[in-house]
CSV table of C-alpha atoms in Angstrom, one decimal:
chain,number,residue,atom,x,y,z
X,1,MET,CA,-26.6,9.6,-18.2
X,2,ALA,CA,-29.8,10.1,-16.2
X,3,GLU,CA,-29.5,6.4,-15.2
X,4,ILE,CA,-26.1,6.9,-13.7
X,5,ASN,CA,-27.4,9.8,-11.6
X,6,GLU,CA,-30.1,7.3,-10.4
X,7,ILE,CA,-27.4,5.0,-9.1
X,8,ILE,CA,-25.1,7.7,-7.6
X,9,LYS,CA,-27.1,8.3,-4.4
X,10,PRO,CA,-26.0,8.0,-0.8
X,11,GLU,CA,-28.2,5.0,-0.1
X,12,ASN,CA,-26.4,3.0,-2.9
X,13,LEU,CA,-22.9,3.8,-1.6
X,14,VAL,CA,-20.7,0.6,-1.3
X,15,TYR,CA,-17.2,2.0,-1.2
X,16,ALA,CA,-15.8,5.4,-0.3
X,17,LYS,CA,-12.5,6.8,0.8
X,18,SER,CA,-11.8,6.0,4.5
X,19,LYS,CA,-12.4,8.8,6.9
X,20,VAL,CA,-9.0,8.3,8.4
X,21,LEU,CA,-7.4,9.5,5.2
X,22,THR,CA,-7.1,13.3,4.9
X,23,ASP,CA,-8.2,15.3,1.9
X,24,ASN,CA,-4.7,16.2,0.9
X,25,VAL,CA,-3.6,15.0,-2.5
X,26,MET,CA,-1.0,12.3,-2.1
X,27,SER,CA,2.5,13.4,-3.0
X,28,TYR,CA,3.4,10.0,-4.6
X,29,CYS,CA,3.9,9.4,-8.3
X,30,PRO,CA,1.0,7.9,-10.3
X,31,GLY,CA,0.4,4.3,-9.4
X,32,CYS,CA,2.6,4.2,-6.3
X,33,THR,CA,2.0,1.3,-3.9
X,34,HIS,CA,2.4,3.6,-0.9
X,35,GLY,CA,-1.0,5.1,-1.7
X,36,VAL,CA,-2.7,1.7,-1.6
X,37,VAL,CA,-1.0,0.7,1.7
X,38,HIS,CA,-1.8,4.0,3.3
X,39,LYS,CA,-5.4,3.4,2.3
X,40,LEU,CA,-5.4,-0.1,3.8
X,41,ILE,CA,-3.9,1.1,7.0
X,42,ALA,CA,-6.6,3.8,7.2
X,43,GLU,CA,-9.4,1.3,6.5
X,44,VAL,CA,-8.1,-1.0,9.2
X,45,ILE,CA,-7.8,1.8,11.7
X,46,GLU,CA,-11.3,2.9,10.9
X,47,GLU,CA,-12.7,-0.7,11.2
X,48,MET,CA,-11.0,-1.2,14.5
X,49,ASP,CA,-12.1,2.3,15.7
X,50,ILE,CA,-8.6,3.1,17.0
X,51,GLN,CA,-8.0,6.4,15.3
X,52,GLU,CA,-7.6,8.1,18.7
X,53,LYS,CA,-5.1,5.7,20.0
X,54,THR,CA,-2.9,4.9,17.0
X,55,ILE,CA,0.6,6.3,16.8
X,56,GLY,CA,2.5,5.9,13.6
X,57,VAL,CA,6.3,6.4,13.2
X,58,CYS,CA,7.2,7.6,9.7
X,59,PRO,CA,10.5,7.0,8.0
X,60,VAL,CA,12.8,8.9,5.7
X,61,GLY,CA,12.0,8.3,2.1
X,62,CYS,CA,9.0,8.9,-0.2
X,63,SER,CA,6.6,8.1,2.7
X,64,VAL,CA,8.2,10.8,4.9
X,65,LEU,CA,5.1,12.9,4.4
X,66,ALA,CA,2.7,10.1,5.5
X,67,TYR,CA,1.6,12.3,8.4
X,68,ASN,CA,-0.1,14.5,5.9
X,69,PHE,CA,-2.3,11.7,4.6
X,70,LEU,CA,-3.5,9.7,7.6
X,71,ASP,CA,-5.3,11.6,10.3
X,72,ILE,CA,-3.7,10.0,13.4
X,73,ASP,CA,-0.8,10.8,15.7
X,74,TRP,CA,2.6,10.5,14.1
X,75,GLN,CA,6.3,10.8,15.1
X,76,GLN,CA,9.0,11.4,12.6
X,77,ALA,CA,12.2,9.3,13.0
X,78,ALA,CA,15.7,9.8,11.7
X,79,HIS,CA,16.7,7.7,8.7
X,80,GLY,CA,16.3,4.0,9.5
X,81,ARG,CA,15.4,4.6,13.2
X,82,ALA,CA,11.6,4.2,13.0
X,83,PRO,CA,11.7,0.9,15.0
X,84,ALA,CA,13.8,2.5,17.7
X,85,VAL,CA,11.5,5.5,18.1
X,86,ALA,CA,8.5,3.1,17.9
X,87,THR,CA,10.1,1.1,20.7
X,88,ALA,CA,10.1,4.2,22.9
X,89,VAL,CA,6.5,5.1,22.1
X,90,ALA,CA,5.3,1.5,22.6
X,91,ARG,CA,7.1,1.3,26.0
X,92,LEU,CA,6.0,4.7,27.3
X,93,LYS,CA,2.4,4.4,26.0
X,94,PRO,CA,1.6,0.7,26.3
X,95,GLU,CA,-2.1,1.5,25.9
X,96,LYS,CA,-1.5,2.9,22.3
X,97,ILE,CA,-1.4,1.0,19.1
X,98,VAL,CA,2.0,1.7,17.6
X,99,PHE,CA,3.2,1.0,14.1
X,100,ALA,CA,6.4,1.9,12.1
X,101,TYR,CA,6.2,2.4,8.4
X,102,GLN,CA,9.4,2.1,6.4
X,103,GLY,CA,10.7,1.6,2.9
X,104,ASP,CA,13.5,-0.7,1.9
X,105,GLY,CA,16.2,1.9,1.7
X,106,ASP,CA,15.3,2.9,5.2
X,107,LEU,CA,14.6,-0.5,6.9
X,108,ALA,CA,17.0,-2.9,5.0
X,109,SER,CA,20.0,-0.6,4.7
X,110,ILE,CA,20.7,2.2,7.2
X,111,GLY,CA,18.2,0.8,9.7
X,112,THR,CA,19.1,-2.9,9.6
X,113,ALA,CA,20.4,-2.8,13.2
X,114,GLU,CA,17.3,-1.1,14.6
X,115,ILE,CA,14.8,-3.4,12.9
X,116,ILE,CA,16.7,-6.6,13.8
X,117,HIS,CA,17.0,-5.7,17.5
X,118,ALA,CA,13.5,-4.2,17.8
X,119,CYS,CA,12.1,-7.5,16.4
X,120,ASN,CA,14.4,-9.6,18.5
X,121,ARG,CA,13.2,-7.8,21.6
X,122,GLY,CA,9.7,-8.4,20.5
X,123,GLU,CA,8.5,-4.9,20.9
X,124,ASN,CA,4.7,-4.6,20.8
X,125,MET,CA,4.3,-2.9,17.4
X,126,VAL,CA,3.5,-3.4,13.7
X,127,VAL,CA,6.2,-2.9,11.2
X,128,ILE,CA,5.1,-2.2,7.6
X,129,PHE,CA,7.9,-2.6,5.2
X,130,ILE,CA,7.5,-1.4,1.6
X,131,ASN,CA,10.0,-3.2,-0.6
X,132,ASN,CA,10.4,-1.9,-4.2
X,133,GLY,CA,14.1,-2.8,-4.6
X,134,ILE,CA,15.2,0.8,-5.1
X,135,TYR,CA,15.8,4.1,-3.4
X,136,GLY,CA,12.8,5.8,-5.0
X,137,MET,CA,12.9,9.3,-3.4
X,138,THR,CA,16.5,10.1,-4.2
X,139,GLY,CA,16.5,9.1,-7.9
X,140,GLY,CA,16.3,5.3,-8.1
X,141,GLN,CA,19.7,4.2,-6.7
X,142,MET,CA,20.6,0.6,-5.9
X,143,ALA,CA,19.3,-0.6,-2.5
X,144,PRO,CA,20.2,-3.8,-0.6
X,145,THR,CA,17.0,-5.3,-1.9
X,146,THR,CA,17.8,-4.6,-5.6
X,147,LEU,CA,17.6,-7.9,-7.6
X,148,GLU,CA,20.6,-9.4,-9.3
X,149,GLY,CA,21.0,-7.8,-12.7
X,150,MET,CA,18.4,-5.1,-12.1
X,151,PRO,CA,19.3,-1.8,-13.6
X,152,THR,CA,19.2,1.2,-11.3
X,153,SER,CA,20.8,4.7,-11.6
X,154,THR,CA,23.9,3.5,-9.7
X,155,SER,CA,24.1,0.1,-11.4
X,156,PRO,CA,23.1,1.0,-15.0
X,157,TYR,CA,24.3,-2.3,-16.3
X,158,GLY,CA,22.4,-4.3,-13.6
X,159,ARG,CA,23.4,-5.2,-10.1
X,160,ASP,CA,26.7,-7.2,-10.1
X,161,ILE,CA,26.5,-9.5,-7.0
X,162,LYS,CA,30.3,-10.0,-7.1
X,163,MET,CA,30.9,-6.4,-6.4
X,164,THR,CA,27.8,-5.3,-4.4
X,165,GLY,CA,26.6,-8.5,-2.7
X,166,HIS,CA,23.3,-10.4,-2.9
X,167,PRO,CA,19.9,-8.9,-2.6
X,168,LEU,CA,18.8,-9.1,1.0
X,169,ARG,CA,15.7,-11.0,2.0
X,170,ILE,CA,15.1,-9.2,5.3
X,171,THR,CA,11.7,-10.8,6.0
X,172,GLU,CA,13.3,-14.2,6.1
X,173,LEU,CA,15.9,-12.9,8.6
X,174,ILE,CA,13.2,-11.4,10.7
X,175,ALA,CA,11.1,-14.6,10.7
X,176,GLN,CA,13.8,-16.4,12.6
X,177,LEU,CA,13.8,-14.0,15.5
X,178,PRO,CA,11.8,-15.3,18.6
X,179,GLY,CA,10.4,-11.9,19.4
X,180,THR,CA,8.2,-11.8,16.2
X,181,ASN,CA,4.7,-13.1,16.2
X,182,PHE,CA,3.5,-12.7,12.7
X,183,VAL,CA,5.8,-12.3,9.7
X,184,THR,CA,4.3,-12.1,6.2
X,185,ARG,CA,5.1,-11.0,2.7
X,186,GLN,CA,2.2,-9.5,0.7
X,187,ALA,CA,1.7,-7.5,-2.5
X,188,ALA,CA,-0.9,-4.9,-3.5
X,189,HIS,CA,-1.1,-4.9,-7.3
X,190,THR,CA,-4.5,-6.7,-8.0
X,191,PRO,CA,-7.8,-6.5,-6.2
X,192,ALA,CA,-7.3,-10.0,-4.7
X,193,SER,CA,-3.8,-9.2,-3.4
X,194,VAL,CA,-5.1,-5.9,-2.0
X,195,ARG,CA,-7.8,-7.7,0.0
X,196,LYS,CA,-5.2,-10.3,1.3
X,197,CYS,CA,-2.8,-7.5,2.2
X,198,LYS,CA,-5.6,-5.8,4.2
X,199,LYS,CA,-6.3,-9.0,6.0
X,200,ALA,CA,-2.7,-9.2,7.0
X,201,ILE,CA,-2.6,-5.6,8.2
X,202,ARG,CA,-5.8,-6.2,10.2
X,203,LYS,CA,-4.2,-9.3,11.8
X,204,ALA,CA,-1.1,-7.4,12.7
X,205,PHE,CA,-3.0,-4.6,14.3
X,206,ASP,CA,-5.1,-7.2,16.2
X,207,ASN,CA,-1.9,-8.8,17.4
X,208,VAL,CA,-0.6,-5.5,18.8
X,209,ALA,CA,-4.0,-4.8,20.4
X,210,ALA,CA,-3.6,-8.3,22.1
X,211,LYS,CA,0.0,-7.5,23.0
X,212,LYS,CA,1.5,-10.4,21.2
X,213,GLY,CA,4.8,-8.9,20.1
X,214,THR,CA,6.1,-7.6,16.8
X,215,SER,CA,4.1,-8.2,13.6
X,216,PHE,CA,6.1,-7.6,10.4
X,217,ILE,CA,4.5,-7.1,7.0
X,218,GLU,CA,6.5,-6.7,3.9
X,219,VAL,CA,4.7,-5.4,0.9
X,220,VAL,CA,6.4,-6.1,-2.4
X,221,SER,CA,5.9,-2.8,-4.3
X,222,THR,CA,6.6,-1.0,-7.5
X,223,CYS,CA,8.5,2.2,-8.2
X,224,SER,CA,7.3,3.2,-11.7
X,225,SER,CA,9.4,6.4,-11.7
X,226,GLY,CA,12.6,4.6,-10.5
X,227,TRP,CA,12.1,1.6,-12.7
X,228,LYS,CA,11.3,3.8,-15.7
X,229,LEU,CA,8.1,1.9,-16.5
X,230,SER,CA,4.4,2.8,-16.6
X,231,PRO,CA,2.4,1.8,-13.5
X,232,VAL,CA,0.8,-1.1,-15.3
X,233,LYS,CA,4.1,-2.3,-16.8
X,234,SER,CA,5.7,-2.0,-13.3
X,235,ASN,CA,3.2,-4.3,-11.9
X,236,GLU,CA,3.9,-6.8,-14.7
X,237,TRP,CA,7.6,-6.5,-14.1
X,238,MET,CA,7.1,-7.0,-10.4
X,239,VAL,CA,5.1,-10.2,-11.0
X,240,GLU,CA,7.7,-11.5,-13.4
X,241,HIS,CA,10.9,-10.6,-11.6
X,242,MET,CA,10.3,-9.7,-7.9
X,243,PHE,CA,7.9,-12.5,-7.0
X,244,PRO,CA,10.2,-15.4,-7.9
X,245,PHE,CA,12.8,-14.0,-5.4
X,246,TYR,CA,10.5,-12.4,-2.9
X,247,LYS,CA,7.9,-15.2,-2.5
X,248,LEU,CA,4.6,-14.1,-1.2
X,249,GLY,CA,2.9,-15.7,1.9
X,250,ASP,CA,3.1,-16.0,5.6
X,251,LEU,CA,6.6,-16.9,6.9
X,252,LYS,CA,5.5,-17.1,10.5
X,253,ASP,CA,2.2,-17.0,12.3
X,254,GLU,CA,2.1,-18.0,15.9
C,1,MET,CA,-31.5,-13.0,-13.5
C,2,ALA,CA,-31.4,-9.3,-13.0
C,3,LYS,CA,-28.0,-7.7,-13.7
C,4,VAL,CA,-26.5,-5.8,-10.8
C,5,LYS,CA,-26.0,-2.2,-11.7
C,6,GLY,CA,-23.3,0.0,-10.4
C,7,ALA,CA,-21.6,3.2,-11.0
C,8,ILE,CA,-18.3,4.9,-10.0
C,9,LYS,CA,-17.5,8.5,-9.3
C,10,VAL,CA,-14.0,9.6,-9.9
C,11,ASP,CA,-12.5,12.7,-8.3
C,12,ASP,CA,-11.2,14.1,-11.6
C,13,GLU,CA,-8.9,16.7,-10.1
C,14,LYS,CA,-7.1,14.2,-7.8
C,15,CYS,CA,-6.8,11.3,-10.3
C,16,LYS,CA,-3.3,10.9,-11.5
C,17,GLY,CA,-4.2,8.7,-14.5
C,18,CYS,CA,-2.1,5.7,-13.4
C,19,SER,CA,-4.6,3.4,-15.2
C,20,LEU,CA,-4.4,0.7,-12.5
C,21,CYS,CA,-8.2,0.8,-12.3
C,22,VAL,CA,-8.5,0.3,-16.0
C,23,VAL,CA,-6.7,-3.1,-15.9
C,24,ALA,CA,-8.4,-4.0,-12.6
C,25,CYS,CA,-11.9,-3.6,-13.9
C,26,PRO,CA,-13.3,-7.1,-14.9
C,27,GLN,CA,-16.0,-5.5,-17.1
C,28,LYS,CA,-13.7,-3.1,-18.9
C,29,VAL,CA,-15.8,-0.1,-17.9
C,30,ILE,CA,-13.1,2.4,-17.2
C,31,SER,CA,-10.8,4.3,-19.7
C,32,LEU,CA,-8.6,7.3,-19.4
C,33,ALA,CA,-10.2,10.5,-20.7
C,34,LYS,CA,-8.7,12.4,-23.7
C,35,GLU,CA,-9.0,15.6,-21.7
C,36,VAL,CA,-6.6,16.4,-18.8
C,37,ASN,CA,-7.2,17.7,-15.3
C,38,GLY,CA,-5.6,20.7,-13.7
C,39,LYS,CA,-2.4,18.7,-13.1
C,40,GLY,CA,-2.2,17.5,-16.7
C,41,TYR,CA,-3.2,13.9,-16.1
C,42,ASN,CA,-5.6,12.0,-18.2
C,43,TYR,CA,-8.1,11.1,-15.5
C,44,ALA,CA,-10.1,7.9,-15.4
C,45,TYR,CA,-13.8,7.9,-16.3
C,46,MET,CA,-16.6,5.4,-17.0
C,47,ALA,CA,-16.4,4.9,-20.7
C,48,ASN,CA,-18.8,2.0,-20.7
C,49,PRO,CA,-21.2,2.7,-17.8
C,50,ASP,CA,-23.8,0.1,-18.7
C,51,GLU,CA,-21.5,-2.7,-17.8
C,52,CYS,CA,-20.5,-1.5,-14.3
C,53,THR,CA,-21.5,-3.9,-11.6
C,54,GLY,CA,-20.2,-1.9,-8.6
C,55,CYS,CA,-17.7,-4.7,-7.7
C,56,THR,CA,-15.3,-2.1,-6.1
C,57,ASN,CA,-12.2,-3.6,-7.7
C,58,CYS,CA,-11.2,-0.3,-9.2
C,59,ALA,CA,-11.5,1.5,-5.8
C,60,MET,CA,-9.5,-1.2,-4.1
C,61,VAL,CA,-6.5,-0.8,-6.3
C,62,CYS,CA,-6.7,3.0,-6.6
C,63,PRO,CA,-3.5,4.4,-4.9
C,64,ASP,CA,-5.0,7.9,-4.5
C,65,SER,CA,-8.4,6.7,-3.2
C,66,VAL,CA,-10.3,8.9,-5.7
C,67,ILE,CA,-12.9,6.3,-6.7
C,68,THR,CA,-16.3,6.1,-4.9
C,69,VAL,CA,-18.5,3.1,-5.8
C,70,TYR,CA,-22.3,2.9,-5.8
C,71,ARG,CA,-24.4,-0.1,-6.4
C,72,LEU,CA,-28.2,-0.4,-6.9
C,73,LYS,CA,-29.8,-2.8,-4.5
C,74,SER,CA,-31.3,-5.7,-6.5
C,75,GLN,CA,-34.8,-4.9,-7.5
C,76,VAL,CA,-37.6,-7.1,-8.8
C,77,GLU,CA,-38.9,-5.6,-12.0
C,78,ALA,CA,-42.7,-5.3,-12.1
């Protein structure tokens, strides 16, 4: 043990929690992807030294309390309306870096109109879209992004596409809009994918700093509580079932 | 070739025991403790500290950012 204490010294530090993250304990379930994405946003903000001029717009959903975890300015929006509020912030304060943070129940369902039109207008902002195919906060109900046959609390026998329609690939829709500049789909389940996701977030923030229009990042995520699996099993389930339908990679990069 | 030596420090009280770091560690250094913290979670700890290289993979995937990583600078042994 004496040897470990030799290593744990300030001069040997290689990785510590970002200073942009607050000391509050995250309210998310164990293994939630929200925590990883919050951390990546915090690291990007710290690297770019834009903590004083970043404004986030948080959604309704599990990440509604995001303002407790990142030490930047925040605005709370009504359910699904984060891109509309972010539009106002970005237009009134063009010198600020604005981002909207939304889940799939928020962005792909009640907020479909807002996100499509904000991206079509090409508002100068980053949109981060956490897609776990479920309404996590309210008890795991079916969302528009729920996969065919995927059991949820409101589709216990699996989603029936004849009755409830097909799962919605919103990122493919967004990529067609001329206002968007950078549209990508990432994941954050392995160290490699976390690094790639961070690069994408950095690029999106750089684009907004350069006033290039809307950058849209989907992060395919897990909901271990809603999926009724352990965090590790959730990641395996995501790789097996979510990735074939929600294919990772850049859809648009101009 | 001298082996790179590292160590991690886990904030026991904030760890939720999701074990994502356990599967992310390429050296199989981390395990969940038998003891629980104040919230009742089996927190992560270095079960096999000699193998740690300080690669930061565990800290990258940690959703609660409770892992701090240290690495010894490479030294020439006399």
